[in-house]
PDB file of C-alpha atoms in Angstrom:
ATOM      1  CA  MET A  22     114.169  65.918 101.202  1.00  0.00           C
ATOM      2  CA  ALA A  23     110.969  67.800 102.055  1.00  0.00           C
ATOM      3  CA  ALA A  24     108.317  67.822  99.391  1.00  0.00           C
ATOM      4  CA  LYS A  25     107.977  71.013  97.431  1.00  0.00           C
ATOM      5  CA  PRO A  26     104.776  73.013  98.052  1.00  0.00           C
ATOM      6  CA  THR A  27     102.174  72.556  95.324  1.00  0.00           C
ATOM      7  CA  VAL A  28     100.963  75.705  93.570  1.00  0.00           C
ATOM      8  CA  LEU A  29      97.970  75.961  91.255  1.00  0.00           C
ATOM      9  CA  VAL A  30      98.755  78.630  88.640  1.00  0.00           C
ATOM     10  CA  THR A  31      95.535  79.817  87.033  1.00  0.00           C
ATOM     11  CA  ARG A  32      96.992  81.541  83.946  1.00  0.00           C
ATOM     12  CA  LYS A  33     100.105  81.205  81.822  1.00  0.00           C
ATOM     13  CA  LEU A  34     102.961  83.313  83.188  1.00  0.00           C
ATOM     14  CA  PRO A  35     106.103  84.728  81.534  1.00  0.00           C
ATOM     15  CA  PRO A  36     108.639  81.981  80.698  1.00  0.00           C
ATOM     16  CA  ALA A  37     111.255  83.085  83.244  1.00  0.00           C
ATOM     17  CA  VAL A  38     108.627  83.066  85.985  1.00  0.00           C
ATOM     18  CA  GLU A  39     107.443  79.572  85.079  1.00  0.00           C
ATOM     19  CA  VAL A  40     111.035  78.309  85.053  1.00  0.00           C
ATOM     20  CA  ARG A  41     111.509  79.509  88.627  1.00  0.00           C
ATOM     21  CA  LEU A  42     108.122  78.080  89.603  1.00  0.00           C
ATOM     22  CA  ALA A  43     109.034  74.650  88.230  1.00  0.00           C
ATOM     23  CA  ARG A  44     112.379  74.760  90.014  1.00  0.00           C
ATOM     24  CA  ASP A  45     111.056  75.621  93.479  1.00  0.00           C
ATOM     25  CA  TYR A  46     107.501  74.248  93.503  1.00  0.00           C
ATOM     26  CA  GLU A  47     105.256  71.511  92.241  1.00  0.00           C
ATOM     27  CA  ALA A  48     103.561  73.824  89.783  1.00  0.00           C
ATOM     28  CA  ARG A  49     100.218  73.042  88.172  1.00  0.00           C
ATOM     29  CA  LEU A  50     100.516  75.273  85.136  1.00  0.00           C
ATOM     30  CA  ASN A  51      97.825  76.475  82.769  1.00  0.00           C
ATOM     31  CA  GLU A  52      99.590  75.840  79.471  1.00  0.00           C
ATOM     32  CA  ALA A  53      96.514  76.690  77.394  1.00  0.00           C
ATOM     33  CA  ASP A  54      96.127  80.048  79.178  1.00  0.00           C
ATOM     34  CA  ARG A  55      92.361  79.620  79.179  1.00  0.00           C
ATOM     35  CA  PRO A  56      90.683  81.305  82.162  1.00  0.00           C
ATOM     36  CA  TYR A  57      89.514  78.713  84.677  1.00  0.00           C
ATOM     37  CA  ASP A  58      85.923  78.725  85.866  1.00  0.00           C
ATOM     38  CA  ARG A  59      85.087  78.201  89.529  1.00  0.00           C
ATOM     39  CA  ASP A  60      84.812  74.424  89.300  1.00  0.00           C
ATOM     40  CA  GLU A  61      88.173  74.192  87.524  1.00  0.00           C
ATOM     41  CA  ILE A  62      89.800  76.308  90.226  1.00  0.00           C
ATOM     42  CA  LEU A  63      88.358  74.068  92.922  1.00  0.00           C
ATOM     43  CA  ALA A  64      89.427  70.913  91.119  1.00  0.00           C
ATOM     44  CA  GLY A  65      92.919  72.231  90.460  1.00  0.00           C
ATOM     45  CA  ALA A  66      93.291  73.403  94.054  1.00  0.00           C
ATOM     46  CA  GLU A  67      92.623  69.940  95.478  1.00  0.00           C
ATOM     47  CA  GLY A  68      95.720  69.043  97.469  1.00  0.00           C
ATOM     48  CA  ALA A  69      97.468  72.316  96.556  1.00  0.00           C
ATOM     49  CA  ASP A  70      99.204  74.465  99.152  1.00  0.00           C
ATOM     50  CA  ALA A  71      98.854  77.746  97.265  1.00  0.00           C
ATOM     51  CA  LEU A  72      97.090  79.514  94.440  1.00  0.00           C
ATOM     52  CA  LEU A  73      98.846  81.929  92.113  1.00  0.00           C
ATOM     53  CA  VAL A  74      96.029  83.879  90.468  1.00  0.00           C
ATOM     54  CA  THR A  75      95.502  86.892  88.217  1.00  0.00           C
ATOM     55  CA  PRO A  76      92.691  89.487  88.048  1.00  0.00           C
ATOM     56  CA  THR A  77      90.759  87.260  85.639  1.00  0.00           C
ATOM     57  CA  GLU A  78      89.871  84.927  88.524  1.00  0.00           C
ATOM     58  CA  ARG A  79      87.325  86.096  91.061  1.00  0.00           C
ATOM     59  CA  ILE A  80      87.965  84.562  94.468  1.00  0.00           C
ATOM     60  CA  ASP A  81      84.874  85.710  96.331  1.00  0.00           C
ATOM     61  CA  ALA A  82      83.641  84.691  99.766  1.00  0.00           C
ATOM     62  CA  GLU A  83      81.692  81.696  98.505  1.00  0.00           C
ATOM     63  CA  LEU A  84      84.664  80.330  96.570  1.00  0.00           C
ATOM     64  CA  SER A  85      87.015  80.976  99.500  1.00  0.00           C
ATOM     65  CA  LYS A  86      84.786  78.868 101.737  1.00  0.00           C
ATOM     66  CA  ARG A  87      84.906  75.987  99.240  1.00  0.00           C
ATOM     67  CA  LEU A  88      88.679  75.971  98.735  1.00  0.00           C
ATOM     68  CA  PRO A  89      90.413  72.859 100.065  1.00  0.00           C
ATOM     69  CA  ARG A  90      91.845  73.174 103.557  1.00  0.00           C
ATOM     70  CA  SER A  91      95.269  72.517 102.092  1.00  0.00           C
ATOM     71  CA  VAL A  92      95.339  75.989 100.490  1.00  0.00           C
ATOM     72  CA  ARG A  93      97.121  78.393 102.823  1.00  0.00           C
ATOM     73  CA  ILE A  94      98.063  81.318 100.605  1.00  0.00           C
ATOM     74  CA  ILE A  95      96.738  83.089  97.519  1.00  0.00           C
ATOM     75  CA  ALA A  96      99.373  85.094  95.667  1.00  0.00           C
ATOM     76  CA  SER A  97      97.887  87.489  93.138  1.00  0.00           C
ATOM     77  CA  PHE A  98      99.796  88.537  90.027  1.00  0.00           C
ATOM     78  CA  SER A  99      98.494  92.105  90.321  1.00  0.00           C
ATOM     79  CA  VAL A 100      98.521  95.274  92.374  1.00  0.00           C
ATOM     80  CA  GLY A 101      94.754  95.541  92.582  1.00  0.00           C
ATOM     81  CA  HIS A 102      93.050  92.896  94.683  1.00  0.00           C
ATOM     82  CA  GLU A 103      89.354  93.662  94.260  1.00  0.00           C
ATOM     83  CA  HIS A 104      88.998  90.280  92.529  1.00  0.00           C
ATOM     84  CA  ILE A 105      89.722  88.593  95.883  1.00  0.00           C
ATOM     85  CA  ASP A 106      87.569  88.866  98.996  1.00  0.00           C
ATOM     86  CA  VAL A 107      90.552  89.347 101.296  1.00  0.00           C
ATOM     87  CA  ALA A 108      88.439  89.375 104.464  1.00  0.00           C
ATOM     88  CA  ALA A 109      86.776  86.077 103.567  1.00  0.00           C
ATOM     89  CA  ALA A 110      90.095  84.447 102.718  1.00  0.00           C
ATOM     90  CA  THR A 111      91.672  85.732 105.923  1.00  0.00           C
ATOM     91  CA  ALA A 112      88.751  84.352 107.922  1.00  0.00           C
ATOM     92  CA  ARG A 113      89.610  80.961 106.432  1.00  0.00           C
ATOM     93  CA  GLY A 114      93.209  81.388 107.582  1.00  0.00           C
ATOM     94  CA  ILE A 115      94.444  82.020 104.016  1.00  0.00           C
ATOM     95  CA  THR A 116      97.106  84.677 103.467  1.00  0.00           C
ATOM     96  CA  VAL A 117      96.594  86.935 100.426  1.00  0.00           C
ATOM     97  CA  THR A 118      99.375  88.878  98.699  1.00  0.00           C
ATOM     98  CA  ASN A 119      99.695  91.204  95.715  1.00  0.00           C
ATOM     99  CA  THR A 120     102.569  92.687  93.678  1.00  0.00           C
ATOM    100  CA  PRO A 121     102.863  96.443  94.362  1.00  0.00           C
ATOM    101  CA  GLU A 122     105.625  98.830  93.258  1.00  0.00           C
ATOM    102  CA  VAL A 123     106.985  96.855  90.321  1.00  0.00           C
ATOM    103  CA  LEU A 124     104.498  98.106  87.703  1.00  0.00           C
ATOM    104  CA  THR A 125     104.539 101.800  88.599  1.00  0.00           C
ATOM    105  CA  ASP A 126     106.678 103.038  85.725  1.00  0.00           C
ATOM    106  CA  ALA A 127     105.110 100.844  83.054  1.00  0.00           C
ATOM    107  CA  THR A 128     101.590 101.972  83.967  1.00  0.00           C
ATOM    108  CA  ALA A 129     102.588 105.633  84.213  1.00  0.00           C
ATOM    109  CA  ASP A 130     104.168 105.327  80.756  1.00  0.00           C
ATOM    110  CA  VAL A 131     100.862 104.069  79.358  1.00  0.00           C
ATOM    111  CA  ALA A 132      98.916 106.836  81.117  1.00  0.00           C
ATOM    112  CA  MET A 133     101.167 109.392  79.424  1.00  0.00           C
ATOM    113  CA  LEU A 134     100.779 107.551  76.115  1.00  0.00           C
ATOM    114  CA  LEU A 135      96.986 107.737  76.437  1.00  0.00           C
ATOM    115  CA  LEU A 136      97.128 111.398  77.360  1.00  0.00           C
ATOM    116  CA  LEU A 137      99.298 112.286  74.370  1.00  0.00           C
ATOM    117  CA  GLY A 138      97.622 109.878  71.970  1.00  0.00           C
ATOM    118  CA  THR A 139      94.146 111.162  72.746  1.00  0.00           C
ATOM    119  CA  ALA A 140      95.147 114.819  72.636  1.00  0.00           C
ATOM    120  CA  ARG A 141      96.915 114.500  69.280  1.00  0.00           C
ATOM    121  CA  ARG A 142      94.405 112.086  67.699  1.00  0.00           C
ATOM    122  CA  ALA A 143      97.028 109.397  67.267  1.00  0.00           C
ATOM    123  CA  SER A 144      94.618 106.520  66.681  1.00  0.00           C
ATOM    124  CA  GLU A 145      92.862 108.438  63.906  1.00  0.00           C
ATOM    125  CA  GLY A 146      96.148 109.384  62.283  1.00  0.00           C
ATOM    126  CA  GLU A 147      97.494 105.858  62.491  1.00  0.00           C
ATOM    127  CA  ALA A 148      94.308 104.486  60.930  1.00  0.00           C
ATOM    128  CA  VAL A 149      94.564 106.954  58.047  1.00  0.00           C
ATOM    129  CA  MET A 150      98.101 105.791  57.300  1.00  0.00           C
ATOM    130  CA  ARG A 151      97.251 102.086  57.514  1.00  0.00           C
ATOM    131  CA  GLN A 152      94.266 102.577  55.225  1.00  0.00           C
ATOM    132  CA  ASN A 153      96.350 104.612  52.761  1.00  0.00           C
ATOM    133  CA  ALA A 154      93.740 107.356  53.101  1.00  0.00           C
ATOM    134  CA  TRP A 155      96.010 110.392  53.500  1.00  0.00           C
ATOM    135  CA  ALA A 156      95.100 112.590  50.547  1.00  0.00           C
ATOM    136  CA  ARG A 157      96.964 115.823  51.226  1.00  0.00           C
ATOM    137  CA  TRP A 158      98.515 118.044  53.884  1.00  0.00           C
ATOM    138  CA  SER A 159      96.439 120.957  55.154  1.00  0.00           C
ATOM    139  CA  THR A 160      96.792 123.635  57.817  1.00  0.00           C
ATOM    140  CA  VAL A 161      93.499 122.527  59.377  1.00  0.00           C
ATOM    141  CA  TYR A 162      93.817 118.771  58.956  1.00  0.00           C
ATOM    142  CA  MET A 163      93.248 116.585  62.042  1.00  0.00           C
ATOM    143  CA  LEU A 164      93.960 119.297  64.583  1.00  0.00           C
ATOM    144  CA  GLY A 165      94.404 118.100  68.132  1.00  0.00           C
ATOM    145  CA  THR A 166      94.876 119.569  71.589  1.00  0.00           C
ATOM    146  CA  GLN A 167      98.240 120.790  72.816  1.00  0.00           C
ATOM    147  CA  VAL A 168      99.477 119.131  75.991  1.00  0.00           C
ATOM    148  CA  THR A 169     102.348 121.419  76.947  1.00  0.00           C
ATOM    149  CA  GLY A 170     101.455 123.928  79.635  1.00  0.00           C
ATOM    150  CA  LYS A 171      97.986 122.520  80.334  1.00  0.00           C
ATOM    151  CA  ARG A 172      96.499 121.605  83.719  1.00  0.00           C
ATOM    152  CA  LEU A 173      96.495 117.934  84.707  1.00  0.00           C
ATOM    153  CA  GLY A 174      94.217 116.655  87.447  1.00  0.00           C
ATOM    154  CA  ILE A 175      95.240 113.322  88.956  1.00  0.00           C
ATOM    155  CA  VAL A 176      92.761 111.268  90.985  1.00  0.00           C
ATOM    156  CA  GLY A 177      94.883 109.092  93.256  1.00  0.00           C
ATOM    157  CA  PHE A 178      98.371 110.315  94.120  1.00  0.00           C
ATOM    158  CA  GLY A 179      99.922 106.964  94.941  1.00  0.00           C
ATOM    159  CA  ARG A 180     102.973 105.533  93.219  1.00  0.00           C
ATOM    160  CA  ILE A 181     101.474 105.581  89.723  1.00  0.00           C
ATOM    161  CA  GLY A 182      99.852 108.992  90.102  1.00  0.00           C
ATOM    162  CA  ARG A 183     103.155 110.471  91.283  1.00  0.00           C
ATOM    163  CA  ALA A 184     105.056 108.777  88.466  1.00  0.00           C
ATOM    164  CA  LEU A 185     102.616 110.265  85.948  1.00  0.00           C
ATOM    165  CA  ALA A 186     103.091 113.704  87.510  1.00  0.00           C
ATOM    166  CA  LYS A 187     106.851 113.323  87.049  1.00  0.00           C
ATOM    167  CA  ARG A 188     106.367 112.608  83.349  1.00  0.00           C
ATOM    168  CA  ALA A 189     103.834 115.405  82.913  1.00  0.00           C
ATOM    169  CA  ARG A 190     106.230 117.953  84.393  1.00  0.00           C
ATOM    170  CA  GLY A 191     108.421 117.288  81.370  1.00  0.00           C
ATOM    171  CA  PHE A 192     105.597 118.859  79.340  1.00  0.00           C
ATOM    172  CA  ASP A 193     105.392 121.838  81.706  1.00  0.00           C
ATOM    173  CA  MET A 194     101.953 120.719  82.844  1.00  0.00           C
ATOM    174  CA  GLU A 195     100.473 122.251  85.984  1.00  0.00           C
ATOM    175  CA  ILE A 196      99.808 119.352  88.376  1.00  0.00           C
ATOM    176  CA  HIS A 197      96.747 119.110  90.594  1.00  0.00           C
ATOM    177  CA  TYR A 198      95.741 116.039  92.575  1.00  0.00           C
ATOM    178  CA  HIS A 199      93.046 114.593  94.772  1.00  0.00           C
ATOM    179  CA  ASP A 200      93.625 111.849  97.324  1.00  0.00           C
ATOM    180  CA  ILE A 201      92.323 110.785 100.711  1.00  0.00           C
ATOM    181  CA  GLN A 202      95.041 112.822 102.390  1.00  0.00           C
ATOM    182  CA  ARG A 203      97.647 115.356 101.369  1.00  0.00           C
ATOM    183  CA  ALA A 204     101.118 114.107 100.496  1.00  0.00           C
ATOM    184  CA  PRO A 205     104.237 115.588 102.140  1.00  0.00           C
ATOM    185  CA  ALA A 206     105.683 118.610 100.351  1.00  0.00           C
ATOM    186  CA  GLU A 207     108.723 116.690  99.159  1.00  0.00           C
ATOM    187  CA  ILE A 208     106.419 114.194  97.423  1.00  0.00           C
ATOM    188  CA  GLU A 209     104.080 116.857  96.033  1.00  0.00           C
ATOM    189  CA  GLU A 210     106.945 118.662  94.295  1.00  0.00           C
ATOM    190  CA  GLY A 211     104.688 121.639  93.710  1.00  0.00           C
ATOM    191  CA  ALA A 212     101.534 119.687  92.861  1.00  0.00           C
ATOM    192  CA  ARG A 213      98.390 121.302  94.248  1.00  0.00           C
ATOM    193  CA  PHE A 214      96.230 119.250  96.612  1.00  0.00           C
ATOM    194  CA  HIS A 215      92.420 119.171  96.454  1.00  0.00           C
ATOM    195  CA  ALA A 216      90.701 117.571  99.433  1.00  0.00           C
ATOM    196  CA  ASP A 217      87.461 117.492  97.408  1.00  0.00           C
ATOM    197  CA  VAL A 218      87.716 116.066  93.899  1.00  0.00           C
ATOM    198  CA  GLU A 219      84.928 118.407  92.780  1.00  0.00           C
ATOM    199  CA  THR A 220      87.140 121.465  93.324  1.00  0.00           C
ATOM    200  CA  MET A 221      89.779 119.946  91.046  1.00  0.00           C
ATOM    201  CA  LEU A 222      87.545 118.942  88.144  1.00  0.00           C
ATOM    202  CA  PRO A 223      86.731 122.457  86.847  1.00  0.00           C
ATOM    203  CA  ILE A 224      90.432 123.258  86.348  1.00  0.00           C
ATOM    204  CA  SER A 225      91.439 119.890  84.851  1.00  0.00           C
ATOM    205  CA  ASP A 226      92.147 120.262  81.142  1.00  0.00           C
ATOM    206  CA  PHE A 227      93.262 116.645  81.410  1.00  0.00           C
ATOM    207  CA  LEU A 228      92.021 114.223  84.059  1.00  0.00           C
ATOM    208  CA  SER A 229      93.893 111.007  84.846  1.00  0.00           C
ATOM    209  CA  LEU A 230      92.306 108.292  86.966  1.00  0.00           C
ATOM    210  CA  ASN A 231      94.897 106.473  89.064  1.00  0.00           C
ATOM    211  CA  CYS A 232      92.813 105.458  92.077  1.00  0.00           C
ATOM    212  CA  PRO A 233      91.900 101.978  93.296  1.00  0.00           C
ATOM    213  CA  ALA A 234      88.446 100.568  92.639  1.00  0.00           C
ATOM    214  CA  THR A 235      86.441 100.894  95.841  1.00  0.00           C
ATOM    215  CA  ALA A 236      82.837 101.474  96.810  1.00  0.00           C
ATOM    216  CA  GLU A 237      83.676 105.185  97.039  1.00  0.00           C
ATOM    217  CA  THR A 238      85.302 105.432  93.600  1.00  0.00           C
ATOM    218  CA  ARG A 239      82.812 103.317  91.647  1.00  0.00           C
ATOM    219  CA  ASP A 240      81.264 105.489  88.892  1.00  0.00           C
ATOM    220  CA  LEU A 241      83.283 108.451  90.142  1.00  0.00           C
ATOM    221  CA  ILE A 242      83.204 109.791  86.592  1.00  0.00           C
ATOM    222  CA  ASN A 243      79.487 110.183  85.968  1.00  0.00           C
ATOM    223  CA  GLU A 244      77.079 112.664  84.429  1.00  0.00           C
ATOM    224  CA  ARG A 245      77.358 115.080  87.369  1.00  0.00           C
ATOM    225  CA  THR A 246      81.152 115.030  87.705  1.00  0.00           C
ATOM    226  CA  ILE A 247      81.690 115.206  83.940  1.00  0.00           C
ATOM    227  CA  ALA A 248      79.600 118.393  83.902  1.00  0.00           C
ATOM    228  CA  LEU A 249      82.160 119.949  86.259  1.00  0.00           C
ATOM    229  CA  LEU A 250      85.037 119.412  83.827  1.00  0.00           C
ATOM    230  CA  PRO A 251      85.999 122.138  81.346  1.00  0.00           C
ATOM    231  CA  ASP A 252      84.461 121.817  77.907  1.00  0.00           C
ATOM    232  CA  GLY A 253      86.833 119.818  75.710  1.00  0.00           C
ATOM    233  CA  ALA A 254      88.613 118.142  78.643  1.00  0.00           C
ATOM    234  CA  ILE A 255      90.322 114.812  78.064  1.00  0.00           C
ATOM    235  CA  VAL A 256      89.871 111.874  80.463  1.00  0.00           C
ATOM    236  CA  VAL A 257      92.486 109.111  80.814  1.00  0.00           C
ATOM    237  CA  ASN A 258      91.951 105.889  82.760  1.00  0.00           C
ATOM    238  CA  THR A 259      94.623 103.345  83.701  1.00  0.00           C
ATOM    239  CA  SER A 260      93.114 102.385  87.066  1.00  0.00           C
ATOM    240  CA  ARG A 261      89.968 100.264  86.852  1.00  0.00           C
ATOM    241  CA  GLY A 262      86.972 100.363  84.537  1.00  0.00           C
ATOM    242  CA  ASP A 263      84.536 100.541  87.449  1.00  0.00           C
ATOM    243  CA  VAL A 264      85.504 104.145  88.242  1.00  0.00           C
ATOM    244  CA  ILE A 265      83.741 105.320  85.063  1.00  0.00           C
ATOM    245  CA  ASP A 266      80.026 105.292  84.280  1.00  0.00           C
ATOM    246  CA  ASP A 267      80.303 104.157  80.658  1.00  0.00           C
ATOM    247  CA  GLU A 268      76.995 105.591  79.494  1.00  0.00           C
ATOM    248  CA  ALA A 269      77.782 109.017  80.936  1.00  0.00           C
ATOM    249  CA  LEU A 270      81.266 109.096  79.415  1.00  0.00           C
ATOM    250  CA  ILE A 271      80.049 107.942  76.006  1.00  0.00           C
ATOM    251  CA  ALA A 272      77.300 110.581  76.003  1.00  0.00           C
ATOM    252  CA  ALA A 273      79.827 113.318  76.854  1.00  0.00           C
ATOM    253  CA  LEU A 274      82.180 112.149  74.101  1.00  0.00           C
ATOM    254  CA  ARG A 275      79.355 112.116  71.563  1.00  0.00           C
ATOM    255  CA  SER A 276      78.070 115.557  72.539  1.00  0.00           C
ATOM    256  CA  GLY A 277      81.491 117.182  72.432  1.00  0.00           C
ATOM    257  CA  LYS A 278      81.411 118.083  76.122  1.00  0.00           C
ATOM    258  CA  LEU A 279      84.619 116.075  76.401  1.00  0.00           C
ATOM    259  CA  GLY A 280      87.363 116.356  73.831  1.00  0.00           C
ATOM    260  CA  GLY A 281      88.383 112.730  74.143  1.00  0.00           C
ATOM    261  CA  ALA A 282      89.087 109.738  76.338  1.00  0.00           C
ATOM    262  CA  GLY A 283      92.140 107.508  76.528  1.00  0.00           C
ATOM    263  CA  LEU A 284      91.219 104.161  78.070  1.00  0.00           C
ATOM    264  CA  ASP A 285      93.269 101.125  79.012  1.00  0.00           C
ATOM    265  CA  VAL A 286      90.763  99.581  81.437  1.00  0.00           C
ATOM    266  CA  TYR A 287      87.033  98.954  81.155  1.00  0.00           C
ATOM    267  CA  GLN A 288      83.998  97.584  82.911  1.00  0.00           C
ATOM    268  CA  ASN A 289      83.344  93.912  82.140  1.00  0.00           C
ATOM    269  CA  GLU A 290      86.697  93.309  80.448  1.00  0.00           C
ATOM    270  CA  PRO A 291      87.168  92.010  77.808  1.00  0.00           C
ATOM    271  CA  ASN A 292      83.514  92.639  76.888  1.00  0.00           C
ATOM    272  CA  VAL A 293      83.963  96.368  76.365  1.00  0.00           C
ATOM    273  CA  ASN A 294      80.983  98.620  75.673  1.00  0.00           C
ATOM    274  CA  PRO A 295      80.909  98.545  71.852  1.00  0.00           C
ATOM    275  CA  ALA A 296      80.032 102.236  71.619  1.00  0.00           C
ATOM    276  CA  TYR A 297      83.621 103.147  72.499  1.00  0.00           C
ATOM    277  CA  ARG A 298      84.804 101.609  69.230  1.00  0.00           C
ATOM    278  CA  THR A 299      82.454 103.819  67.215  1.00  0.00           C
ATOM    279  CA  LEU A 300      83.816 107.097  68.589  1.00  0.00           C
ATOM    280  CA  ARG A 301      86.599 108.918  66.777  1.00  0.00           C
ATOM    281  CA  ASN A 302      87.668 110.772  69.931  1.00  0.00           C
ATOM    282  CA  THR A 303      88.723 107.669  71.870  1.00  0.00           C
ATOM    283  CA  PHE A 304      92.203 106.179  72.132  1.00  0.00           C
ATOM    284  CA  LEU A 305      91.743 102.574  73.239  1.00  0.00           C
ATOM    285  CA  LEU A 306      94.222  99.992  74.525  1.00  0.00           C
ATOM    286  CA  PRO A 307      93.522  96.412  75.716  1.00  0.00           C
ATOM    287  CA  HIS A 308      94.701  96.726  79.348  1.00  0.00           C
ATOM    288  CA  LEU A 309      98.399  97.118  78.521  1.00  0.00           C
ATOM    289  CA  GLY A 310      99.369  99.152  81.586  1.00  0.00           C
ATOM    290  CA  SER A 311     101.888  96.665  82.953  1.00  0.00           C
ATOM    291  CA  ALA A 312     102.513  94.846  79.669  1.00  0.00           C
ATOM    292  CA  SER A 313     106.258  95.146  79.269  1.00  0.00           C
ATOM    293  CA  HIS A 314     108.622  92.180  79.410  1.00  0.00           C
ATOM    294  CA  GLU A 315     110.477  93.697  82.349  1.00  0.00           C
ATOM    295  CA  THR A 316     107.377  94.506  84.356  1.00  0.00           C
ATOM    296  CA  ARG A 317     105.550  91.218  83.877  1.00  0.00           C
ATOM    297  CA  ASP A 318     108.697  89.314  84.902  1.00  0.00           C
ATOM    298  CA  ALA A 319     109.017  91.559  87.957  1.00  0.00           C
ATOM    299  CA  MET A 320     105.382  90.955  88.905  1.00  0.00           C
ATOM    300  CA  GLY A 321     105.836  87.210  88.660  1.00  0.00           C
ATOM    301  CA  PHE A 322     109.030  87.273  90.687  1.00  0.00           C
ATOM    302  CA  ARG A 323     107.369  89.442  93.331  1.00  0.00           C
ATOM    303  CA  ALA A 324     104.527  86.918  93.625  1.00  0.00           C
ATOM    304  CA  LEU A 325     107.094  84.128  93.986  1.00  0.00           C
ATOM    305  CA  ASP A 326     109.030  86.119  96.582  1.00  0.00           C
ATOM    306  CA  ASN A 327     105.832  86.228  98.625  1.00  0.00           C
ATOM    307  CA  LEU A 328     105.357  82.474  98.270  1.00  0.00           C
ATOM    308  CA  ASP A 329     109.014  81.854  99.178  1.00  0.00           C
ATOM    309  CA  ALA A 330     108.668  83.932 102.328  1.00  0.00           C
ATOM    310  CA  PHE A 331     105.432  82.240 103.356  1.00  0.00           C
ATOM    311  CA  PHE A 332     106.730  78.700 102.918  1.00  0.00           C
ATOM    312  CA  GLY A 333     109.991  79.770 104.548  1.00  0.00           C
ATOM    313  CA  GLY A 334     108.085  80.587 107.727  1.00  0.00           C
ATOM    314  CA  GLN A 335     108.093  84.375 107.267  1.00  0.00           C
ATOM    315  CA  ARG A 336     105.334  86.901 106.733  1.00  0.00           C
ATOM    316  CA  PRO A 337     105.266  87.881 103.041  1.00  0.00           C
ATOM    317  CA  ARG A 338     106.187  91.523 102.469  1.00  0.00           C
ATOM    318  CA  ASP A 339     102.986  92.075 100.476  1.00  0.00           C
ATOM    319  CA  ALA A 340     100.498  90.320 102.764  1.00  0.00           C
ATOM    320  CA  LEU A 341      97.204  92.200 102.580  1.00  0.00           C
ATOM    321  CA  ALA A 342      95.792  91.378 106.005  1.00  0.00           C
TER     322      ALA A 342
END
């Protein structure tokens, strides 16, 4: 019987995923779920055929060069792959895969949760109830912003952006979007395309960031672009923290230029800018976009499907290069 391929797994995975891993591979599991540093990755990869990593591990060009020659594939438990230098890995002859499609609905759900929660001051209201600080009902108590019928600008009209638009239509929101290119009419479903994001910002009562983190989108939300938004606009981010200039957003939230921000992703996670926690007009989640039992299982199984295909002599469906 042929030996099973050896896989270094850098973080703890859902139980069902680890069961399948143990069945089909020689799995080097991270039972403590403590993020590995670079030396631990290199040591664990010695003699391994594959790495199964998450966004908490940065596989840059220097680390790719130092990986043992035995490593032939890196399967990432994520859609985003900015934590891996794909070009450097490919140059080493290492295949890189991700897990698209399976987290679309879960992340769009969270984007809608952030949009609603920020608009209706849900975190403030929940805190009042937990602190037993609700004194009386009043016609002017904790007034929020109505969502129904408002204009939603979506930056990035991929799977998640389109799924958010579908949910927002249930609130009779007017959908606008910006992307690199216009989507076919049957995908737009009445959404209005903006080739230039700056033409969309002034009409965005709500702005949702659903774009990948690239050199072009880094600090996309900055002092200049925030100034283009309507006064009192609400910004929601479920993409990547790098698309927001923290200092500019915090200043706009403090000044009242923006009505609020709903954030699930941040720069330098988990070391979030502490100023966000001091602001009453923020609705903050700890990167829960894909955090449902069903979605995390599906992500793990998709990563394993890619490994199965690779070691079965086929090109993985989610190969990135």
